[in-house]
mmCIF file of C-alpha atoms (C1' of nucleotides) in Angstrom:
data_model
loop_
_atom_site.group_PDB
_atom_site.id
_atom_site.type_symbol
_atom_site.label_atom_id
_atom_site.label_comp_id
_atom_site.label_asym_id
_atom_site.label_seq_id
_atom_site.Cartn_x
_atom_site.Cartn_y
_atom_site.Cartn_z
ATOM 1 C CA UNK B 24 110.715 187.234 170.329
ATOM 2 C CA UNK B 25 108.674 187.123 167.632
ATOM 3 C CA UNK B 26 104.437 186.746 167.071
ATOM 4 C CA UNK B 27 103.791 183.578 165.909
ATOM 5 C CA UNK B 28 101.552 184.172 162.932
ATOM 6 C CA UNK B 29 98.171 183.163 163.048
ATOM 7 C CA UNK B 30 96.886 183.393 159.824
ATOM 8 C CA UNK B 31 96.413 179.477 158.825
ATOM 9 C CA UNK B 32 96.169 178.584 154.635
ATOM 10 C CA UNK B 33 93.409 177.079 153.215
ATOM 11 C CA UNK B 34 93.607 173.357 154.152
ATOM 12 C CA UNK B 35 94.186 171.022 151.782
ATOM 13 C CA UNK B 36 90.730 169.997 150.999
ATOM 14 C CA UNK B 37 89.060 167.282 153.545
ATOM 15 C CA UNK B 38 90.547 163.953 153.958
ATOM 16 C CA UNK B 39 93.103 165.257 151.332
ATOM 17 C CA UNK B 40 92.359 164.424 147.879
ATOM 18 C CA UNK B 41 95.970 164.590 147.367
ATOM 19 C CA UNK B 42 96.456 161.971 149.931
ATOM 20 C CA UNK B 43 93.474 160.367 148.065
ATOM 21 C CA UNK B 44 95.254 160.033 144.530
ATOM 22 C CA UNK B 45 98.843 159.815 145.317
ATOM 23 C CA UNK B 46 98.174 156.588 147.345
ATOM 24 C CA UNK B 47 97.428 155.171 143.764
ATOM 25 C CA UNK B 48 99.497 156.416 141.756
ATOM 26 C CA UNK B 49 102.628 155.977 144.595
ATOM 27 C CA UNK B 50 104.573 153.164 144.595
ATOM 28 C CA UNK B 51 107.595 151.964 142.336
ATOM 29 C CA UNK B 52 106.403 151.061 138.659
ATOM 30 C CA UNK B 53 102.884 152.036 139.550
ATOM 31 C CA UNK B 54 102.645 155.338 137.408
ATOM 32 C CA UNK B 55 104.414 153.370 134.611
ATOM 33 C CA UNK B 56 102.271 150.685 134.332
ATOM 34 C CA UNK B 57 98.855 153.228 133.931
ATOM 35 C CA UNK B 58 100.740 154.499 131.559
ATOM 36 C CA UNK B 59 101.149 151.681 129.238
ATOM 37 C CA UNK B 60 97.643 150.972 130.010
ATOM 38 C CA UNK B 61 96.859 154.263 128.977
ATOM 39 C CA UNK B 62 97.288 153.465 125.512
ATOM 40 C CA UNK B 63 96.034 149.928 124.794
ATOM 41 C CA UNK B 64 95.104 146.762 126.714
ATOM 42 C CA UNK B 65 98.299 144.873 127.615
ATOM 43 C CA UNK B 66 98.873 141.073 128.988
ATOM 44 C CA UNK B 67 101.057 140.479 132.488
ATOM 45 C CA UNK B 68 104.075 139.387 130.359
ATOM 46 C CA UNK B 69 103.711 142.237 127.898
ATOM 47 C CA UNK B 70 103.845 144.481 130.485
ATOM 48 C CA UNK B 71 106.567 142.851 132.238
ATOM 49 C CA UNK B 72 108.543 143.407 128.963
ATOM 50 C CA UNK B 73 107.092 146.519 129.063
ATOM 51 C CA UNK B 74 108.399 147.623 132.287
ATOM 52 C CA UNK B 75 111.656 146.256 131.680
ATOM 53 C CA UNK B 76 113.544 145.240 135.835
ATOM 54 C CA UNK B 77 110.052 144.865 137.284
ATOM 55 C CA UNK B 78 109.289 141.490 139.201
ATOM 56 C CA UNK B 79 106.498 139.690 138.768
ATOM 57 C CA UNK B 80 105.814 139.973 142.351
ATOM 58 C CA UNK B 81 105.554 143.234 142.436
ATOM 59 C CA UNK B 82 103.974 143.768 138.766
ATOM 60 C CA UNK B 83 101.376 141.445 140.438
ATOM 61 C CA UNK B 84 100.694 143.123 143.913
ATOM 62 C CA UNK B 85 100.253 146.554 141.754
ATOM 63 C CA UNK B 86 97.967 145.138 139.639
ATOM 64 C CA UNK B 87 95.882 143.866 142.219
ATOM 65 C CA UNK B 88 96.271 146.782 143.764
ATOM 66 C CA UNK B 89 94.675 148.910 141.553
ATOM 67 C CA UNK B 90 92.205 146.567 140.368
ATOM 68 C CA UNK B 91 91.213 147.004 143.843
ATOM 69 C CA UNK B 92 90.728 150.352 143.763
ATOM 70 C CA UNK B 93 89.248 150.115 140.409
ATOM 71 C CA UNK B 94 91.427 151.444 138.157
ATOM 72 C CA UNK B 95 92.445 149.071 135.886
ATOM 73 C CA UNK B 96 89.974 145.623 134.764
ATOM 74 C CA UNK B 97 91.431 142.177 134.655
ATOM 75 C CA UNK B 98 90.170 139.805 132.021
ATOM 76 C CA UNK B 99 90.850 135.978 132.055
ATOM 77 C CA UNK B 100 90.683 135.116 128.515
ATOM 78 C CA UNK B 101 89.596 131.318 127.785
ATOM 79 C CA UNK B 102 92.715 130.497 125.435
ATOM 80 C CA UNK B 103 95.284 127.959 126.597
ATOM 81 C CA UNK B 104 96.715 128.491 128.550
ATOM 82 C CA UNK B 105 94.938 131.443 129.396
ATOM 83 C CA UNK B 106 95.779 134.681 128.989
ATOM 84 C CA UNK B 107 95.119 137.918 131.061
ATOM 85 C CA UNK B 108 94.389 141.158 129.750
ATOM 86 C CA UNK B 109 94.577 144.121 131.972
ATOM 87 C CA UNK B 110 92.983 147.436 130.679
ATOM 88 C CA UNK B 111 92.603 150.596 132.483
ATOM 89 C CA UNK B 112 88.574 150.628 133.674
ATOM 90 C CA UNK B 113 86.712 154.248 133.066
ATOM 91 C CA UNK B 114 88.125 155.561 136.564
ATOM 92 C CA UNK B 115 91.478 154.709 135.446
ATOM 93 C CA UNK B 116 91.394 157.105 132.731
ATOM 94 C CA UNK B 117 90.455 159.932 134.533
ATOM 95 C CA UNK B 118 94.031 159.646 136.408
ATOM 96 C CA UNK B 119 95.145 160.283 132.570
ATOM 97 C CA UNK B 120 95.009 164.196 132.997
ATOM 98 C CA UNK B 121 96.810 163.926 135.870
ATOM 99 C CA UNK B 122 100.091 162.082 134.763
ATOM 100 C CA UNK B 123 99.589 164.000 132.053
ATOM 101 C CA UNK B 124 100.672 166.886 134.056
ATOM 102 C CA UNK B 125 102.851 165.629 135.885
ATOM 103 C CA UNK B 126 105.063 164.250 132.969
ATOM 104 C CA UNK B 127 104.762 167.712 131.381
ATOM 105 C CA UNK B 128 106.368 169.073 135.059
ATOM 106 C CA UNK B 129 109.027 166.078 134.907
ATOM 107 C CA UNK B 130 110.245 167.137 131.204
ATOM 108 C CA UNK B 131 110.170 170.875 132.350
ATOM 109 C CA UNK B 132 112.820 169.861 135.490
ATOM 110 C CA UNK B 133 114.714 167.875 132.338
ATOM 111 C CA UNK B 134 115.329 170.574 130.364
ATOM 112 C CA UNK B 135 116.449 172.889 133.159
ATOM 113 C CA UNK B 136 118.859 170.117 134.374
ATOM 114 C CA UNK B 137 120.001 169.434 131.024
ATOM 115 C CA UNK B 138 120.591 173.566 130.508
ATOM 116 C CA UNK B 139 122.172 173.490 134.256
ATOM 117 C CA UNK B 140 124.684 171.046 132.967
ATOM 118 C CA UNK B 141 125.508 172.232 130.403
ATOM 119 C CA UNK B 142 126.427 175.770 131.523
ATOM 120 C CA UNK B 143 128.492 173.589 134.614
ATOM 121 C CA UNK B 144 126.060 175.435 136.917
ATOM 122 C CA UNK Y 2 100.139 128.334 122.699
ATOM 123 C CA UNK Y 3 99.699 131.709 122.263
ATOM 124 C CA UNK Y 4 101.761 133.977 119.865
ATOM 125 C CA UNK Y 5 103.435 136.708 122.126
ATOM 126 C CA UNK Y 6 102.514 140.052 120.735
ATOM 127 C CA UNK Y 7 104.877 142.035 119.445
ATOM 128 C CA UNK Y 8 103.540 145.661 119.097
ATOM 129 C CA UNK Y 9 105.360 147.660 122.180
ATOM 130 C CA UNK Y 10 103.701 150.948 123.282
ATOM 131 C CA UNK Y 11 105.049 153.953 122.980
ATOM 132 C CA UNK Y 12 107.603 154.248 125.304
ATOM 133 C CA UNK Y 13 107.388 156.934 128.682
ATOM 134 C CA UNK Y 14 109.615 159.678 127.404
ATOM 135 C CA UNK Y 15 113.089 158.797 127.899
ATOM 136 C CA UNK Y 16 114.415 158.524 131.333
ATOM 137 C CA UNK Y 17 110.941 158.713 132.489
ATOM 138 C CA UNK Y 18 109.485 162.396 133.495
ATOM 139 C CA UNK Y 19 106.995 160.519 135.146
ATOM 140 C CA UNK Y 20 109.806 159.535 138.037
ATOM 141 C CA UNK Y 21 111.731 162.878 137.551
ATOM 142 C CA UNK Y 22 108.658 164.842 138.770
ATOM 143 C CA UNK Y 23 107.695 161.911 141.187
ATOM 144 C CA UNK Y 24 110.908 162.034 143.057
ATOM 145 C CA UNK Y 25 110.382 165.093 143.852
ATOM 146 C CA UNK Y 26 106.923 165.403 145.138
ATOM 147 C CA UNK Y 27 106.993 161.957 146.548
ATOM 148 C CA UNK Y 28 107.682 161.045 149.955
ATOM 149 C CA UNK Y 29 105.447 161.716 153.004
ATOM 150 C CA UNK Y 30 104.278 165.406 153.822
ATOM 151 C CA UNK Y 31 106.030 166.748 150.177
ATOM 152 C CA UNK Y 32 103.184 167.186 148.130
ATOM 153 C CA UNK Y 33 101.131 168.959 151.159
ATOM 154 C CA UNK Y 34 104.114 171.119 151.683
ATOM 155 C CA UNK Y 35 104.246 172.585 148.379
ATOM 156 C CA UNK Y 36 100.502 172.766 148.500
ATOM 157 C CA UNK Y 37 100.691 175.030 151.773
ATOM 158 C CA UNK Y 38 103.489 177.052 149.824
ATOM 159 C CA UNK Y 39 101.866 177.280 146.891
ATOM 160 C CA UNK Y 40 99.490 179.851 148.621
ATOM 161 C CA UNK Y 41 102.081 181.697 150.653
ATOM 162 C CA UNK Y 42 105.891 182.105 152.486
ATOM 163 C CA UNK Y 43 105.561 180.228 155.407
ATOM 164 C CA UNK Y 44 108.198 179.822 158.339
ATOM 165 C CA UNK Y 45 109.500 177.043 159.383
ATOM 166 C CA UNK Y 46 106.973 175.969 162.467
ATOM 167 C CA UNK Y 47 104.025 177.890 160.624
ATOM 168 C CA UNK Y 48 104.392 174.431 158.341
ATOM 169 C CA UNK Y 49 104.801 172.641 161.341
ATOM 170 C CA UNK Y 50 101.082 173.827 162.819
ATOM 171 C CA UNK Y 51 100.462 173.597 159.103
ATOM 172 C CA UNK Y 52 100.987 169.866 158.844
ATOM 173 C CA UNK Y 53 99.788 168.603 161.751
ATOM 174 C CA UNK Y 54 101.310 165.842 163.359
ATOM 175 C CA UNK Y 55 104.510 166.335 161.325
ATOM 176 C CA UNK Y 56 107.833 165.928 162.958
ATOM 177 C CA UNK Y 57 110.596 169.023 163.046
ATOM 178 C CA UNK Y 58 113.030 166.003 161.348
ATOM 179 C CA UNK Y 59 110.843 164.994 158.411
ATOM 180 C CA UNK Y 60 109.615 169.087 157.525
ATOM 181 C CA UNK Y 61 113.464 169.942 157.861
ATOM 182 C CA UNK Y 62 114.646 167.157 155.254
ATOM 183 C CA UNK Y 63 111.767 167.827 152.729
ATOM 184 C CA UNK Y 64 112.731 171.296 152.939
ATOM 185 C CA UNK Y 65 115.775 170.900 152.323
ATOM 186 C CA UNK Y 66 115.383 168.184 149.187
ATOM 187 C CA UNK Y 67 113.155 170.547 147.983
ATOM 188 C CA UNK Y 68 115.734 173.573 148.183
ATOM 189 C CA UNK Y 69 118.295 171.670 146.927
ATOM 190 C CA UNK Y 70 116.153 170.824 143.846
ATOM 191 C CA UNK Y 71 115.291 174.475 143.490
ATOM 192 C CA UNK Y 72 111.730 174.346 144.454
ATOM 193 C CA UNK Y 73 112.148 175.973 147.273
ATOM 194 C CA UNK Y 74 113.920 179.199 148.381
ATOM 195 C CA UNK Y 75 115.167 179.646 152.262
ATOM 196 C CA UNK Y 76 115.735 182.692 153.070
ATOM 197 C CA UNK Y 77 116.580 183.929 156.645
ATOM 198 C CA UNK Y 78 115.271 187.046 158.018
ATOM 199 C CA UNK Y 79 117.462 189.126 160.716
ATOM 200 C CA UNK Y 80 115.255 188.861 163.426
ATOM 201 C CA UNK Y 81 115.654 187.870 166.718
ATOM 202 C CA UNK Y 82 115.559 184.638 166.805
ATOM 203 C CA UNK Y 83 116.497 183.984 163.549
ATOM 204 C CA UNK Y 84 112.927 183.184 161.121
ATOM 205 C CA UNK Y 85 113.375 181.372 158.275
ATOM 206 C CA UNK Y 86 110.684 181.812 155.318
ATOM 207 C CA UNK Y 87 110.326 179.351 152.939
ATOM 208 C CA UNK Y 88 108.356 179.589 149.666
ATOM 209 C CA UNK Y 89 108.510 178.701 146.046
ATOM 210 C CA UNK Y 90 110.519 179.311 143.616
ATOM 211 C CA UNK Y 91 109.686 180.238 140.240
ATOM 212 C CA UNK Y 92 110.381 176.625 139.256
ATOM 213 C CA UNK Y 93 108.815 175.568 142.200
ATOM 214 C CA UNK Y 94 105.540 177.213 140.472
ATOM 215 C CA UNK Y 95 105.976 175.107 137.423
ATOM 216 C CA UNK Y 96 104.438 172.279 139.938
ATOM 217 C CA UNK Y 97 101.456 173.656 140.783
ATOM 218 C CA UNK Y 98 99.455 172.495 137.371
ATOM 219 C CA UNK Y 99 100.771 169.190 138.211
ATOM 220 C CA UNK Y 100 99.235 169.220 141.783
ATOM 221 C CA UNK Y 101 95.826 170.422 140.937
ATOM 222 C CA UNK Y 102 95.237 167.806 138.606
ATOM 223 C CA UNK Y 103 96.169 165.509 141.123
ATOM 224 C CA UNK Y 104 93.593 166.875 143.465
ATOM 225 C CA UNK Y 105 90.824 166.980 141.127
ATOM 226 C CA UNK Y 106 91.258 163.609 140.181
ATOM 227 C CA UNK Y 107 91.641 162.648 144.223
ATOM 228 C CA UNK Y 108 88.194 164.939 144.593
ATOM 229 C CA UNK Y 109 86.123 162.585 141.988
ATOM 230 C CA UNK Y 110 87.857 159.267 143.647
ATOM 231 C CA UNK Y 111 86.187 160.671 146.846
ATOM 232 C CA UNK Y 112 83.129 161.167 145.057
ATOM 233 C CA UNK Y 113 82.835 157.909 143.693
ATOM 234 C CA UNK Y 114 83.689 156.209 147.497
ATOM 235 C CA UNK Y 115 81.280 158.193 149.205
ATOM 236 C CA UNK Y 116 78.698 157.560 146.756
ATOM 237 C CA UNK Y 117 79.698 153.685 146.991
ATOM 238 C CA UNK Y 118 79.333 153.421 150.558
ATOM 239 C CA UNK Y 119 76.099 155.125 150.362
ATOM 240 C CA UNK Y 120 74.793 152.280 147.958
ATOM 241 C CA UNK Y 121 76.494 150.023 149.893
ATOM 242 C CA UNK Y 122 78.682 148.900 147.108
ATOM 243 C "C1'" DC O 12 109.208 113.079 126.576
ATOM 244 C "C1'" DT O 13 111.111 117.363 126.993
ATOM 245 C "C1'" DT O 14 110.583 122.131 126.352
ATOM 246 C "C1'" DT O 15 108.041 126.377 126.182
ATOM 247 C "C1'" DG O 16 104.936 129.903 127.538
ATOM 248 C "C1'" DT O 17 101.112 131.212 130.472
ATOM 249 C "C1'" DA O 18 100.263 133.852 134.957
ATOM 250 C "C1'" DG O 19 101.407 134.064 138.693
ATOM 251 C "C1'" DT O 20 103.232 132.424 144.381
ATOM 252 C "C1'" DA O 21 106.305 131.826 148.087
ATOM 253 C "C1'" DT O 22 110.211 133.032 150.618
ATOM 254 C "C1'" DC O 23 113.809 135.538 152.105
ATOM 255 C "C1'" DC O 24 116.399 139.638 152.710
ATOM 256 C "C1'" DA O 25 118.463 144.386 152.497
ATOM 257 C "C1'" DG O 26 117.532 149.087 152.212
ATOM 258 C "C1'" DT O 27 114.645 152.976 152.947
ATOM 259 C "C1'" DT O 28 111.269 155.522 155.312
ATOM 260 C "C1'" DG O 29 109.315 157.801 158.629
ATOM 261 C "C1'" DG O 30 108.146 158.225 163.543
ATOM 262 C "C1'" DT O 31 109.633 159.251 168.677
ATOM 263 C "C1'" DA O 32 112.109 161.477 171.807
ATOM 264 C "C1'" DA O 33 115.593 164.082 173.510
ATOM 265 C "C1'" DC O 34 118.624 167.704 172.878
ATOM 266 C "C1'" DC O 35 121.037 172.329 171.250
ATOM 267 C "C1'" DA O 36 122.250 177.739 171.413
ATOM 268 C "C1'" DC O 37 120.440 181.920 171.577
ATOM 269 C "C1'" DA O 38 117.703 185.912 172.869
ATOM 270 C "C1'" DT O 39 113.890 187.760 174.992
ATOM 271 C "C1'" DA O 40 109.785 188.138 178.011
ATOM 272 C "C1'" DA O 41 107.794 187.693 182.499
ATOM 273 C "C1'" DT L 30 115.756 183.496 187.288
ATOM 274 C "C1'" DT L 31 113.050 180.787 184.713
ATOM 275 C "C1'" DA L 32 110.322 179.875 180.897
ATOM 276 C "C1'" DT L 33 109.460 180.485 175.966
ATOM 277 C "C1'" DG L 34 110.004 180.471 171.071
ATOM 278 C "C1'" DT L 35 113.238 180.198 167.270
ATOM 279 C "C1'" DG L 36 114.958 176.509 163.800
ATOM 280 C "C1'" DG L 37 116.652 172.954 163.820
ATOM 281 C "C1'" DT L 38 119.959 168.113 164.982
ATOM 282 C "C1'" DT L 39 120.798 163.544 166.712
ATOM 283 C "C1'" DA L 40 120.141 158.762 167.816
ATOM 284 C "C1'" DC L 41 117.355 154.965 167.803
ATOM 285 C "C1'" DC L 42 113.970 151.844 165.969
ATOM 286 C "C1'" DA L 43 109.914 149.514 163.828
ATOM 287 C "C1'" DA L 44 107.603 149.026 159.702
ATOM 288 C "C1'" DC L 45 107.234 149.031 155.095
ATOM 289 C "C1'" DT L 46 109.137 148.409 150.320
ATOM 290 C "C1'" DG L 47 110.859 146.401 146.767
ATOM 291 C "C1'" DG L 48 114.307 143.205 144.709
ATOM 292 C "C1'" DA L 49 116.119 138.392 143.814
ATOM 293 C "C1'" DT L 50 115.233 133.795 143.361
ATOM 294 C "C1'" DA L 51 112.972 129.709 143.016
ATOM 295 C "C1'" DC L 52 108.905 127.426 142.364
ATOM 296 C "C1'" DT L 53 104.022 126.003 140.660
ATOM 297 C "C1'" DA L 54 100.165 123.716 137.278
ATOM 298 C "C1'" DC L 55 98.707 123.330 132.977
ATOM 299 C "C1'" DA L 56 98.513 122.658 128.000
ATOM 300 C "C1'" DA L 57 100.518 122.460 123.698
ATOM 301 C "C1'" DA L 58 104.331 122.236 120.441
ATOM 302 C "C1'" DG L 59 108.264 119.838 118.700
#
DNA sequence: CTTTGTAGTATCCAGTTGGTAACCACATAA
DNA sequence: TTATGTGGTTACCAACTGGATACTACAAAG
């Protein structure tokens, strides 16, 4: 039988920021559409175009979502019929450095796939 | 009537790093579980008190997505019983950028909620 | 008068996810 | 002899997710 060790690891910090962020960010399309955003202001059926399957359902509930949660602004524009222009709101952009990283991480695991396949590993 | 605009964004990178790296640390309990690795080997039930409240079912198929991605390495020590240590692989490293900027970003979310409840916002 | 584009809603449904609980063989400690 | 810890597996199930489809009101263009 073996001691159990008792050593614990740091926790993940309080209420786990981690937690915290991914519940944003999570969720089919979601990371996609700050990423448009990212760049320029885009209208619902841009970004429906943009995100090329979604449905407007669910390009809707995300929006809302995040404009929720602050992320992104919605704008009603008084043109006829009227437009909407969603932007990503100060907070929003701080999640930049973030995706960021994590594309730089997804295009890492390409490459290493790519080479894997290659050599028939 | 309004003219459609035509400008499209930039693209995400083809066939999307953003979901390449987000199927992997997606899905309940993944992105603590490289977090506690991140630090240190653990064994198999050291996650388990790790992650509170996590069941032996969920830890054992994240583990073993994430060793079948290469993230993690299993390795089983001759003792007796059996004790399995789990920790990350060199790729497995490669996410740890990616998680920290997650967490920072998850730290000033909690910032600004905290200070919003305070104002009563 | 019909069509088009706007920004969505409403409804239904199938698939996935994750949780609960029970169970396993094995070896050792009490 | 019985209990304990090891690292899981299995079956079941409720909830959540996201997709497909159809539908809306309104105004303007043709």
């Amino acid at each position: 039988m073996i001691a159990r060790r008792k050593n614990r690891v740091v926790n993940p910090p309080e209420h786990c920021p981690l937690g915290q962020c991914l519940s944003i960010i999570g969720g089919a399309w979601t990371p996609n559409i700050i990423w448009y955003l990212s760049s320029q202001s885009r209208r619902f059926s841009e970004l429906k175009d943009d995100l090329q399957g979604i449905s407007p359902k669910v390009l809707t509930q995300r929006l809302r979502k995040l404009e929720n949660e602050g992320i992104v602004n919605r704008k009603v524009m008084p043109t006829s019929p009227p437009t909407v222009e969603y932007s990503l709101s100060e907070l929003g952009k701080e999640l930049k450095p973030a995706i960021e990283a994590i594309v730089a991480v997804g295009e890492k695991l390409k490459k290493i796939k790519t080479a894997e396949a290659i050599l028939g590993a």
